Tab-separated table of C-alpha atoms in Angstrom:
chain	number	residue	atom	x	y	z
A	1	MET	CA	0.000	0.000	0.000
A	2	TYR	CA	2.763	2.432	0.963
A	3	TRP	CA	4.678	1.831	-2.242
A	4	ILE	CA	1.544	2.660	-4.249
A	5	ILE	CA	1.192	5.973	-2.400
A	6	ALA	CA	4.900	6.670	-2.921
A	7	LEU	CA	4.563	5.847	-6.619
A	8	ILE	CA	1.581	8.173	-6.999
A	9	ILE	CA	3.453	10.992	-5.233
A	10	TYR	CA	6.493	10.391	-7.444
A	11	LEU	CA	4.392	10.422	-10.620
A	12	LEU	CA	2.632	13.629	-9.554
A	13	LEU	CA	5.979	15.284	-8.839
A	14	ALA	CA	7.375	14.045	-12.145
A	15	ILE	CA	4.354	15.371	-14.030
A	16	GLY	CA	4.753	18.694	-12.237
A	17	MET	CA	8.397	18.840	-13.280
A	18	VAL	CA	7.489	18.053	-16.894
A	19	ILE	CA	4.906	20.846	-16.897
A	20	SER	CA	7.495	23.204	-15.412
A	21	LEU	CA	9.979	22.261	-18.140
A	22	LEU	CA	7.439	22.869	-20.883
A	23	VAL	CA	6.133	26.144	-19.451
A	24	ASN	CA	9.615	27.597	-18.855
A	25	GLY	CA	10.332	27.259	-22.557
A	26	ILE	CA	13.989	26.247	-22.234
A	27	ARG	CA	15.950	24.774	-25.122
A	28	PRO	CA	14.673	21.394	-26.427
A	29	ALA	CA	18.040	19.705	-25.816
A	30	LYS	CA	18.027	20.822	-22.195
A	31	THR	CA	14.382	19.824	-21.786
A	32	LEU	CA	15.110	16.326	-23.096
A	33	ALA	CA	18.180	16.009	-20.875
A	34	TRP	CA	16.133	16.882	-17.804
A	35	LEU	CA	13.316	14.532	-18.812
A	36	LEU	CA	15.843	11.736	-19.176
A	37	THR	CA	17.322	12.571	-15.777
A	38	ILE	CA	13.935	12.716	-14.043
A	39	PHE	CA	12.683	9.401	-15.395
A	40	THR	CA	15.921	7.378	-15.322
A	41	ILE	CA	17.057	8.442	-11.853
A	42	PRO	CA	13.935	8.226	-9.686
A	43	VAL	CA	13.715	10.664	-6.780
A	44	ALA	CA	17.311	11.869	-7.244
A	45	GLY	CA	16.419	13.220	-10.692
A	46	ILE	CA	13.557	15.250	-9.245
A	47	LEU	CA	15.756	16.558	-6.423
A	48	LEU	CA	18.436	17.572	-8.920
A	49	TYR	CA	15.914	19.424	-11.042
A	50	TRP	CA	14.516	21.195	-7.985
A	51	MET	CA	18.038	22.221	-6.964
A	52	ILE	CA	19.615	23.259	-10.262
A	53	GLY	CA	17.055	22.991	-13.032
A	54	ARG	CA	14.364	25.506	-12.206
A	55	ASN	CA	14.551	29.154	-13.106
A	56	ARG	CA	14.580	30.570	-9.586
A	57	ARG	CA	16.126	34.012	-9.346
A	58	LYS	CA	15.726	36.315	-6.412
A	59	TYR	CA	16.500	39.441	-8.376
A	60	SER	CA	15.986	40.662	-11.907
A	61	TRP	CA	17.263	43.540	-14.007
A	62	LYS	CA	13.891	45.216	-13.490
A	63	ASP	CA	14.502	45.205	-9.718
A	64	ILE	CA	17.853	46.906	-10.234
A	65	GLN	CA	16.497	49.543	-12.593
A	66	GLU	CA	13.740	50.446	-10.152
A	67	ASP	CA	16.165	51.186	-7.311
A	68	GLU	CA	16.569	54.969	-7.421
A	69	ALA	CA	20.045	55.106	-5.894
A	70	ILE	CA	21.618	52.551	-8.189
A	71	ASN	CA	19.826	53.946	-11.239
A	72	ALA	CA	21.205	57.408	-10.454
A	73	TYR	CA	24.651	55.862	-10.036
A	74	LEU	CA	24.456	54.199	-13.450
A	75	GLN	CA	23.399	57.492	-15.020
A	76	ARG	CA	26.283	59.368	-13.372
A	77	ILE	CA	28.789	56.853	-14.693
A	78	GLY	CA	27.256	57.088	-18.158
A	79	GLN	CA	27.495	60.884	-18.102
A	80	ASN	CA	31.077	60.703	-16.847
A	81	GLN	CA	32.163	58.449	-19.682
A	82	GLY	CA	32.605	61.400	-22.012
A	83	THR	CA	33.205	60.080	-25.514
A	84	GLN	CA	31.284	56.975	-26.479
A	85	ILE	CA	31.120	55.851	-30.081
A	86	PRO	CA	28.147	54.007	-31.572
A	87	LEU	CA	30.075	52.804	-34.631
A	88	ILE	CA	33.713	51.904	-35.012
A	89	LYS	CA	34.413	50.883	-38.592
A	90	ASP	CA	32.460	50.216	-41.730
A	91	SER	CA	32.453	46.435	-41.435
A	92	ALA	CA	30.068	43.780	-40.201
A	93	VAL	CA	31.969	42.924	-37.029
A	94	PHE	CA	32.618	46.551	-36.064
A	95	ASP	CA	29.155	47.760	-36.991
A	96	LYS	CA	26.774	45.033	-35.854
A	97	LEU	CA	28.649	43.676	-32.847
A	98	PRO	CA	28.825	46.939	-30.839
A	99	HIS	CA	25.091	47.448	-31.396
A	100	LEU	CA	24.373	43.865	-30.325
A	101	ILE	CA	26.326	44.267	-27.093
A	102	GLU	CA	24.793	47.653	-26.350
A	103	LYS	CA	21.281	46.258	-26.793
A	104	THR	CA	21.778	43.044	-24.814
A	105	SER	CA	24.256	44.202	-22.152
A	106	GLY	CA	23.887	47.980	-22.043
A	107	PHE	CA	27.416	49.203	-22.701
A	108	LYS	CA	28.679	51.110	-25.720
A	109	PRO	CA	32.290	50.839	-26.852
A	110	THR	CA	34.540	53.422	-25.205
A	111	GLN	CA	37.751	54.904	-26.523
A	112	ASN	CA	40.817	56.383	-24.797
A	113	ASN	CA	41.588	53.129	-22.980
A	114	GLU	CA	44.912	51.537	-22.142
A	115	VAL	CA	44.915	47.738	-22.297
A	116	VAL	CA	47.727	45.648	-20.800
A	117	LEU	CA	47.782	41.889	-21.382
A	118	LEU	CA	48.933	39.881	-18.359
A	119	LYS	CA	50.024	36.483	-19.620
A	120	ASN	CA	50.321	34.450	-16.416
A	121	GLY	CA	49.615	34.408	-12.712
A	122	LYS	CA	52.858	36.084	-11.649
A	123	ALA	CA	52.477	38.985	-14.083
A	124	THR	CA	48.841	39.361	-13.070
A	125	PHE	CA	49.381	39.493	-9.321
A	126	ASP	CA	52.448	41.710	-9.633
A	127	ALA	CA	50.292	44.208	-11.532
A	128	ILE	CA	47.357	43.822	-9.135
A	129	PHE	CA	49.409	44.453	-5.987
A	130	SER	CA	51.145	47.419	-7.614
A	131	ALA	CA	47.767	48.925	-8.488
A	132	LEU	CA	46.287	48.249	-5.044
A	133	GLU	CA	49.205	50.088	-3.440
A	134	THR	CA	48.173	53.246	-5.321
A	135	ALA	CA	44.587	53.251	-3.980
A	136	ASN	CA	43.554	56.481	-2.268
A	137	ASN	CA	39.752	56.175	-2.124
A	138	TYR	CA	38.364	52.685	-2.691
A	139	ILE	CA	39.139	49.124	-3.727
A	140	TYR	CA	36.461	46.753	-5.048
A	141	LEU	CA	37.039	43.013	-5.487
A	142	LEU	CA	34.660	40.455	-6.991
A	143	TYR	CA	35.890	36.872	-7.370
A	144	TYR	CA	34.466	33.452	-8.114
A	145	ILE	CA	37.343	31.741	-6.298
A	146	TYR	CA	39.021	33.374	-3.305
A	147	GLU	CA	41.127	30.791	-1.474
A	148	ASP	CA	43.206	30.768	1.680
A	149	GLY	CA	46.931	30.856	1.004
A	150	GLU	CA	49.878	33.151	0.407
A	151	LEU	CA	47.973	35.449	-1.952
A	152	ALA	CA	45.104	35.794	0.503
A	153	GLU	CA	47.546	36.656	3.298
A	154	ARG	CA	49.311	39.250	1.144
A	155	LEU	CA	45.949	40.807	0.339
A	156	TYR	CA	45.007	40.875	4.021
A	157	ALA	CA	48.240	42.666	4.911
A	158	LEU	CA	47.730	45.213	2.146
A	159	PHE	CA	44.081	45.751	3.103
A	160	SER	CA	45.095	46.348	6.727
A	161	LYS	CA	47.451	49.068	5.584
A	162	LYS	CA	44.969	50.677	3.203
A	163	ILE	CA	42.140	50.714	5.746
A	164	THR	CA	44.330	52.787	8.082
A	165	GLU	CA	44.874	55.206	5.187
A	166	GLY	CA	41.121	55.710	4.863
A	167	VAL	CA	40.584	53.552	1.764
A	168	LYS	CA	37.177	51.826	1.568
A	169	ILE	CA	37.375	48.156	0.627
A	170	LYS	CA	34.473	46.012	-0.551
A	171	ILE	CA	34.738	42.316	-1.424
A	172	ILE	CA	32.258	39.904	-3.011
A	173	TYR	CA	33.126	36.215	-3.209
A	174	ASP	CA	31.015	33.429	-4.672
A	175	GLY	CA	29.401	31.144	-2.113
A	176	VAL	CA	30.281	27.969	-4.045
A	177	GLY	CA	33.487	28.859	-5.868
A	178	SER	CA	35.047	30.152	-2.632
A	179	TYR	CA	33.658	27.433	-0.369
A	180	THR	CA	37.145	26.679	1.014
A	181	LEU	CA	37.730	30.270	2.162
A	182	SER	CA	37.935	30.020	5.942
A	183	LYS	CA	35.443	31.737	8.209
A	184	GLN	CA	38.363	32.939	10.304
A	185	TYR	CA	39.864	34.803	7.345
A	186	ILE	CA	36.533	36.462	6.583
A	187	LYS	CA	36.131	37.358	10.250
A	188	GLU	CA	39.581	38.971	10.273
A	189	LEU	CA	38.783	40.987	7.144
A	190	LYS	CA	35.617	42.318	8.741
A	191	ALA	CA	37.477	43.068	11.967
A	192	ILE	CA	39.814	45.511	10.198
A	193	GLY	CA	36.921	47.252	8.447
A	194	VAL	CA	36.649	45.471	5.090
A	195	GLU	CA	33.062	45.016	3.896
A	196	VAL	CA	32.677	41.397	2.770
A	197	TYR	CA	29.653	39.635	1.278
A	198	PRO	CA	29.222	36.169	-0.222
A	199	PHE	CA	27.236	35.754	-3.422
A	200	LEU	CA	24.367	33.327	-2.689
A	201	PRO	CA	25.960	31.706	0.386
A	202	PHE	CA	25.075	28.323	1.819
A	203	LYS	CA	21.651	28.548	3.420
A	204	LEU	CA	19.821	25.277	2.967
A	205	GLY	CA	16.547	26.414	1.420
A	206	ARG	CA	17.786	29.399	-0.547
A	207	PHE	CA	21.095	27.741	-1.465
A	208	LEU	CA	19.466	24.645	-2.928
A	209	ALA	CA	17.187	26.880	-4.951
A	210	SER	CA	20.048	28.970	-6.307
A	211	ILE	CA	23.057	26.622	-6.393
A	212	ASN	CA	22.990	26.632	-10.198
A	213	TYR	CA	23.489	30.410	-10.441
A	214	ARG	CA	27.073	31.290	-9.641
A	215	ASN	CA	29.006	34.526	-9.935
A	216	HIS	CA	31.930	33.537	-12.138
A	217	ARG	CA	33.222	37.102	-12.571
A	218	LYS	CA	36.696	38.294	-11.593
A	219	ILE	CA	36.906	42.062	-11.183
A	220	ILE	CA	39.150	44.480	-9.311
A	221	ILE	CA	38.527	48.240	-9.340
A	222	VAL	CA	41.004	50.756	-7.902
A	223	ASP	CA	39.674	54.313	-7.447
A	224	GLY	CA	37.689	54.038	-10.696
A	225	LYS	CA	40.977	54.450	-12.574
A	226	ILE	CA	42.421	50.940	-12.875
A	227	ALA	CA	40.549	47.675	-13.389
A	228	PHE	CA	41.415	44.017	-13.802
A	229	THR	CA	39.378	41.195	-15.298
A	230	GLY	CA	40.020	37.866	-16.985
A	231	GLY	CA	40.303	34.215	-16.060
A	232	ILE	CA	42.619	34.322	-13.040
A	233	ASN	CA	41.171	33.786	-9.558
A	234	ILE	CA	42.721	34.489	-6.163
A	235	SER	CA	44.402	31.132	-5.701
A	236	ASP	CA	48.005	30.080	-5.149
A	237	LYS	CA	47.672	27.469	-7.921
A	238	TYR	CA	48.095	30.275	-10.459
A	239	LEU	CA	51.611	30.738	-9.083
A	240	LYS	CA	52.579	27.262	-7.890
A	241	GLY	CA	50.540	24.977	-10.098
A	242	ASP	CA	48.337	22.054	-9.186
A	243	LEU	CA	49.358	18.541	-8.104
A	244	VAL	CA	46.826	16.964	-10.462
A	245	LEU	CA	46.580	19.408	-13.373
A	246	GLY	CA	50.074	20.882	-13.248
A	247	LYS	CA	50.822	24.488	-14.157
A	248	TRP	CA	47.796	26.706	-14.765
A	249	HIS	CA	47.962	28.767	-17.961
A	250	ASP	CA	45.656	31.775	-17.963
A	251	MET	CA	45.464	35.409	-18.998
A	252	HIS	CA	44.172	38.609	-17.440
A	253	LEU	CA	43.631	42.221	-18.506
A	254	GLN	CA	44.603	45.473	-16.845
A	255	LEU	CA	42.449	48.370	-18.018
A	256	LYS	CA	42.722	52.119	-17.618
A	257	GLY	CA	40.300	54.658	-19.034
A	258	ALA	CA	36.565	54.819	-19.646
A	259	SER	CA	36.063	51.036	-19.643
A	260	VAL	CA	37.017	50.932	-15.946
A	261	LEU	CA	33.784	52.680	-15.001
A	262	ASP	CA	31.767	50.170	-17.017
A	263	LEU	CA	33.322	47.371	-14.984
A	264	GLN	CA	32.529	49.427	-11.896
A	265	VAL	CA	28.875	49.379	-12.964
A	266	VAL	CA	29.007	45.578	-13.025
A	267	PHE	CA	30.483	45.522	-9.527
A	268	ALA	CA	27.918	48.066	-8.297
A	269	ILE	CA	25.040	45.915	-9.515
A	270	ASP	CA	26.459	42.818	-7.835
A	271	TRP	CA	27.090	44.775	-4.642
A	272	PHE	CA	23.458	45.805	-4.638
A	273	LEU	CA	22.420	42.166	-5.151
A	274	VAL	CA	24.451	40.812	-2.231
A	275	SER	CA	24.070	43.654	0.260
A	276	GLY	CA	20.752	45.248	-0.694
A	277	ASP	CA	22.473	48.527	0.130
A	278	SER	CA	23.007	51.194	-2.499
A	279	SER	CA	23.760	54.086	-0.135
A	280	GLU	CA	27.516	53.586	-0.453
A	281	LEU	CA	27.324	54.028	-4.217
A	282	ASP	CA	27.271	57.813	-3.926
A	283	ILE	CA	30.995	58.101	-4.492
A	284	GLU	CA	32.921	60.785	-6.305
A	285	LEU	CA	33.794	59.523	-9.770
A	286	PRO	CA	37.242	60.289	-11.169
A	287	LYS	CA	37.692	62.711	-14.025
A	288	LEU	CA	38.637	60.671	-17.055
A	289	SER	CA	41.737	61.680	-18.957
A	290	LYS	CA	41.527	61.595	-22.736
A	291	THR	CA	45.223	60.764	-22.914
A	292	VAL	CA	45.175	57.438	-21.036
A	293	GLY	CA	45.345	55.362	-24.222
A	294	ASN	CA	43.953	54.952	-27.700
A	295	GLN	CA	42.349	51.519	-27.550
A	296	ILE	CA	38.625	50.907	-27.960
A	297	VAL	CA	37.053	48.612	-25.355
A	298	GLN	CA	33.489	47.403	-24.868
A	299	ILE	CA	32.381	45.547	-21.751
A	300	VAL	CA	29.807	42.775	-22.119
A	301	TYR	CA	28.298	41.090	-19.087
A	302	GLY	CA	25.494	38.617	-18.650
A	303	GLY	CA	23.728	36.355	-16.217
A	304	PRO	CA	20.624	34.243	-15.701
A	305	ASP	CA	18.528	37.406	-15.316
A	306	ASP	CA	19.024	38.314	-18.981
A	307	TYR	CA	16.275	37.428	-21.442
A	308	PHE	CA	18.868	37.282	-24.199
A	309	SER	CA	22.290	35.763	-23.660
A	310	PRO	CA	24.650	38.729	-24.166
A	311	ILE	CA	27.846	36.697	-24.068
A	312	GLY	CA	26.452	33.752	-26.011
A	313	GLN	CA	25.182	36.100	-28.712
A	314	THR	CA	28.516	37.949	-28.730
A	315	TYR	CA	30.394	34.686	-29.331
A	316	PHE	CA	27.915	33.723	-32.054
A	317	SER	CA	28.335	37.104	-33.757
A	318	LEU	CA	32.137	36.938	-33.575
A	319	ILE	CA	32.139	33.530	-35.248
A	320	ASN	CA	29.508	34.459	-37.811
A	321	ASN	CA	31.224	37.710	-38.863
A	322	SER	CA	34.801	36.446	-39.075
A	323	LYS	CA	36.080	36.681	-42.642
A	324	LYS	CA	39.644	35.327	-42.497
A	325	TYR	CA	40.192	33.539	-39.216
A	326	ILE	CA	38.915	33.054	-35.687
A	327	TYR	CA	41.128	31.484	-33.020
A	328	ILE	CA	39.420	30.361	-29.816
A	329	THR	CA	41.183	29.436	-26.583
A	330	ASN	CA	38.895	27.949	-23.945
A	331	PRO	CA	39.039	24.973	-21.567
A	332	TYR	CA	35.293	24.318	-21.697
A	333	VAL	CA	34.073	24.195	-25.302
A	334	ILE	CA	30.636	22.634	-24.859
A	335	PRO	CA	28.950	24.882	-27.392
A	336	GLY	CA	25.340	23.856	-27.802
A	337	THR	CA	23.610	23.738	-31.166
A	338	ALA	CA	23.803	27.420	-32.201
A	339	ILE	CA	27.525	27.922	-31.542
A	340	LEU	CA	28.329	24.475	-32.950
A	341	ARG	CA	26.553	25.276	-36.207
A	342	ALA	CA	28.200	28.711	-36.378
A	343	LEU	CA	31.652	27.105	-36.072
A	344	GLU	CA	30.810	24.503	-38.706
A	345	VAL	CA	29.398	27.082	-41.124
A	346	ALA	CA	32.427	29.340	-40.687
A	347	ALA	CA	34.859	26.480	-41.342
A	348	ASN	CA	32.851	25.202	-44.313
A	349	SER	CA	32.855	28.752	-45.703
A	350	GLY	CA	36.643	28.916	-45.784
A	351	VAL	CA	37.295	30.751	-42.516
A	352	ASP	CA	40.346	29.452	-40.638
A	353	VAL	CA	38.650	28.232	-37.449
A	354	ARG	CA	40.899	26.909	-34.701
A	355	LEU	CA	40.133	25.709	-31.180
A	356	LEU	CA	42.735	25.408	-28.444
A	357	VAL	CA	41.472	23.375	-25.489
A	358	SER	CA	43.144	21.757	-22.517
A	359	ALA	CA	44.190	18.115	-22.753
A	360	LYS	CA	43.626	17.921	-19.001
A	361	ALA	CA	40.291	18.671	-17.371
A	362	ASP	CA	39.163	19.343	-13.816
A	363	SER	CA	36.083	17.157	-14.363
A	364	VAL	CA	35.705	13.768	-16.053
A	365	LEU	CA	32.247	14.664	-17.361
A	366	VAL	CA	33.569	17.939	-18.802
A	367	LYS	CA	36.482	16.120	-20.464
A	368	TRP	CA	34.222	13.754	-22.373
A	369	SER	CA	31.619	16.439	-23.078
A	370	VAL	CA	34.254	18.608	-24.779
A	371	ARG	CA	35.534	15.639	-26.800
A	372	SER	CA	32.004	14.714	-27.875
A	373	TYR	CA	31.950	17.725	-30.234
A	374	PHE	CA	35.331	17.044	-31.851
A	375	GLU	CA	34.272	14.740	-34.684
A	376	SER	CA	31.594	17.055	-36.059
A	377	LEU	CA	33.886	20.080	-35.844
A	378	LEU	CA	36.856	18.284	-37.394
A	379	LYS	CA	34.716	17.013	-40.255
A	380	ALA	CA	33.708	20.616	-41.021
A	381	GLY	CA	37.362	21.649	-41.167
A	382	VAL	CA	37.836	23.151	-37.701
A	383	LYS	CA	41.400	22.667	-36.462
A	384	ILE	CA	41.538	21.447	-32.858
A	385	TYR	CA	44.564	21.457	-30.559
A	386	GLN	CA	44.898	20.002	-27.063
A	387	PHE	CA	47.318	21.909	-24.844
A	388	GLN	CA	49.744	19.485	-23.187
A	389	GLU	CA	51.783	21.485	-20.664
A	390	GLY	CA	49.465	21.849	-17.683
A	391	PHE	CA	45.900	23.114	-17.502
A	392	LEU	CA	44.815	25.751	-20.018
A	393	HIS	CA	42.240	28.035	-18.375
A	394	SER	CA	42.246	31.121	-20.664
A	395	LYS	CA	39.021	32.350	-22.292
A	396	ILE	CA	40.158	34.242	-25.401
A	397	ILE	CA	38.866	34.818	-28.921
A	398	VAL	CA	40.859	36.671	-31.572
A	399	SER	CA	39.527	37.358	-35.063
A	400	ASP	CA	40.815	38.840	-38.332
A	401	ASP	CA	43.605	40.907	-36.714
A	402	GLU	CA	40.853	43.288	-35.583
A	403	ILE	CA	39.112	42.196	-32.412
A	404	VAL	CA	39.765	40.318	-29.178
A	405	SER	CA	37.434	38.937	-26.519
A	406	ILE	CA	38.944	38.105	-23.149
A	407	GLY	CA	37.226	37.553	-19.832
A	408	THR	CA	35.601	35.032	-17.542
A	409	ALA	CA	33.108	33.264	-19.822
A	410	ASN	CA	33.623	29.751	-21.102
A	411	MET	CA	32.112	28.580	-24.378
A	412	ASP	CA	29.331	26.562	-22.788
A	413	ILE	CA	25.679	26.834	-21.837
A	414	ARG	CA	26.525	27.464	-18.183
A	415	SER	CA	28.452	30.630	-19.039
A	416	PHE	CA	25.793	31.737	-21.524
A	417	GLU	CA	22.711	31.172	-19.381
A	418	GLN	CA	23.435	30.295	-15.756
A	419	ASN	CA	26.584	32.052	-14.535
A	420	TYR	CA	27.166	35.747	-13.987
A	421	GLU	CA	30.044	36.511	-16.379
A	422	VAL	CA	31.937	39.479	-17.812
A	423	ASN	CA	34.162	39.873	-20.886
A	424	ALA	CA	36.059	42.753	-22.443
A	425	LEU	CA	36.007	43.260	-26.217
A	426	VAL	CA	39.110	45.059	-27.473
A	427	TYR	CA	38.765	46.550	-30.951
A	428	ASP	CA	42.462	46.989	-31.651
A	429	ARG	CA	44.736	45.617	-34.372
A	430	GLU	CA	47.918	45.582	-32.289
A	431	THR	CA	46.259	43.676	-29.435
A	432	ALA	CA	44.668	41.209	-31.850
A	433	ILE	CA	47.947	40.460	-33.631
A	434	LEU	CA	49.723	40.022	-30.298
A	435	LEU	CA	47.139	37.494	-29.114
A	436	LYS	CA	47.149	35.732	-32.483
A	437	HIS	CA	50.882	35.109	-32.056
A	438	GLU	CA	50.275	34.044	-28.442
A	439	PHE	CA	47.727	31.503	-29.714
A	440	LEU	CA	50.150	30.154	-32.327
A	441	ASN	CA	52.848	29.881	-29.658
A	442	GLU	CA	50.525	27.840	-27.422
A	443	VAL	CA	49.752	25.598	-30.401
A	444	GLU	CA	53.459	24.694	-30.480
A	445	HIS	CA	52.949	23.146	-27.038
A	446	SER	CA	49.796	21.305	-28.075
A	447	ARG	CA	48.782	18.128	-29.857
A	448	SER	CA	46.795	18.460	-33.058
A	449	VAL	CA	43.638	16.339	-33.182
A	450	GLU	CA	43.379	14.789	-36.659
A	451	TYR	CA	40.013	13.789	-38.096
A	452	GLU	CA	41.137	10.505	-39.685
A	453	THR	CA	42.673	9.319	-36.430
A	454	PHE	CA	39.969	10.630	-34.129
A	455	LYS	CA	37.044	9.061	-36.013
A	456	ASP	CA	38.603	5.619	-35.473
A	457	ARG	CA	38.918	6.034	-31.693
A	458	PRO	CA	37.871	3.073	-29.507
A	459	TYR	CA	34.178	2.313	-29.098
A	460	LEU	CA	34.401	2.798	-25.324
A	461	GLU	CA	35.568	6.391	-25.823
A	462	LYS	CA	32.650	7.049	-28.161
A	463	LEU	CA	30.303	5.632	-25.532
A	464	LYS	CA	31.742	7.918	-22.843
A	465	GLU	CA	31.397	10.904	-25.170
A	466	GLY	CA	27.827	9.996	-26.037
A	467	PHE	CA	26.858	9.653	-22.394
A	468	ALA	CA	28.519	12.961	-21.504
A	469	LYS	CA	26.929	14.741	-24.468
A	470	VAL	CA	23.438	13.761	-23.356
A	471	PHE	CA	23.997	15.527	-20.054
A	472	SER	CA	26.148	18.378	-21.413
A	473	PRO	CA	23.167	20.799	-21.515
A	474	LEU	CA	22.994	20.434	-17.721
A	475	LEU	CA	26.665	21.290	-17.105
């Protein structure tokens, strides 16, 4: 009798989940993946969907816009930007792409920027600590991973010094990505006057409802004059390597100029989300110098609150509008149908399409999911390389010696639809050529994946790829 009642309850819950999937209108592939999960893994499948499958957001862009203080702050930053250009060049990528980003993410391209490429962890943290030392008014940090270790201790020492100098310091860390950050460290930060908030921390009911929405951004702002963003987190592994994955290869950006205030907008919005307090946003904005640099930068950010996928659509547009070549460096190329077709069409159209991925992966499921797309891409003419010397974590696109995308977003559905991400688009020939050569240099340390060899891989590998691909929409 009890099992009949349990079965009825399970079927009612399953039917409710199916209705939820259909009403939410998510992609067919994701819908089918969740249906398979729900009906092949009884009970656990329903719990998983309840935890990470439903569209449960506490805040929306509408909430942010309706807050008077933060809306006024956004307007002040926009007015302070000075020169913003709606069009850059008379070409598809420079005409359509800036409009696309402005419509979906809100930011126009800005000129008079200085862009510095930081090619590894040491260069990145040397630049970060040098910039933090110059702070006179405020320091903002937003990180997906903030771990205990030597870097964290160096930051604590610097923050202690800066607090005594009257510098305001605000930190946001992700509740899942930074789960190893000790409570004692956080307590010590607060004790010296640093304002610290987790993004969606562990609270059983709320956490289970929001575990799938993580803040994957990495941002530092110093006095509204210097900013950093890219793929590098606050973790000693970027300096010392990893026992399992080896040396971590990643890249970061240092920005000066008008684009810094756009990144400050992103931080301000996230600060409002975690603290609910916008009173501290009434800060004096720096006067922007028109002589900082001559590079054009456009910030694109996105998250699960966006109706459109700003970063996903940006990647699609970059691929679709490339005329000569597009080189993509990313550890997590799990593209989904639209990006997959765009890559295939570009390659079949004669564009030199190359993917540089990591031979090593920090997840078995991710490893086989990435590989599951190789055969189709190789058949279309996409060149694929697996980096051999450690773990490749960079998220970079360079196209046609004209444009570069670098930031926090992977080339997967999670980055497009579920994570809070931020990228910088640099419309600059010199930067593009530099990163093209950097890509070709990394290829020298990689293994080329050949179609004729790959298509004859063992049946067991194909089975692993097929299994992983079914669940890849859920990653």
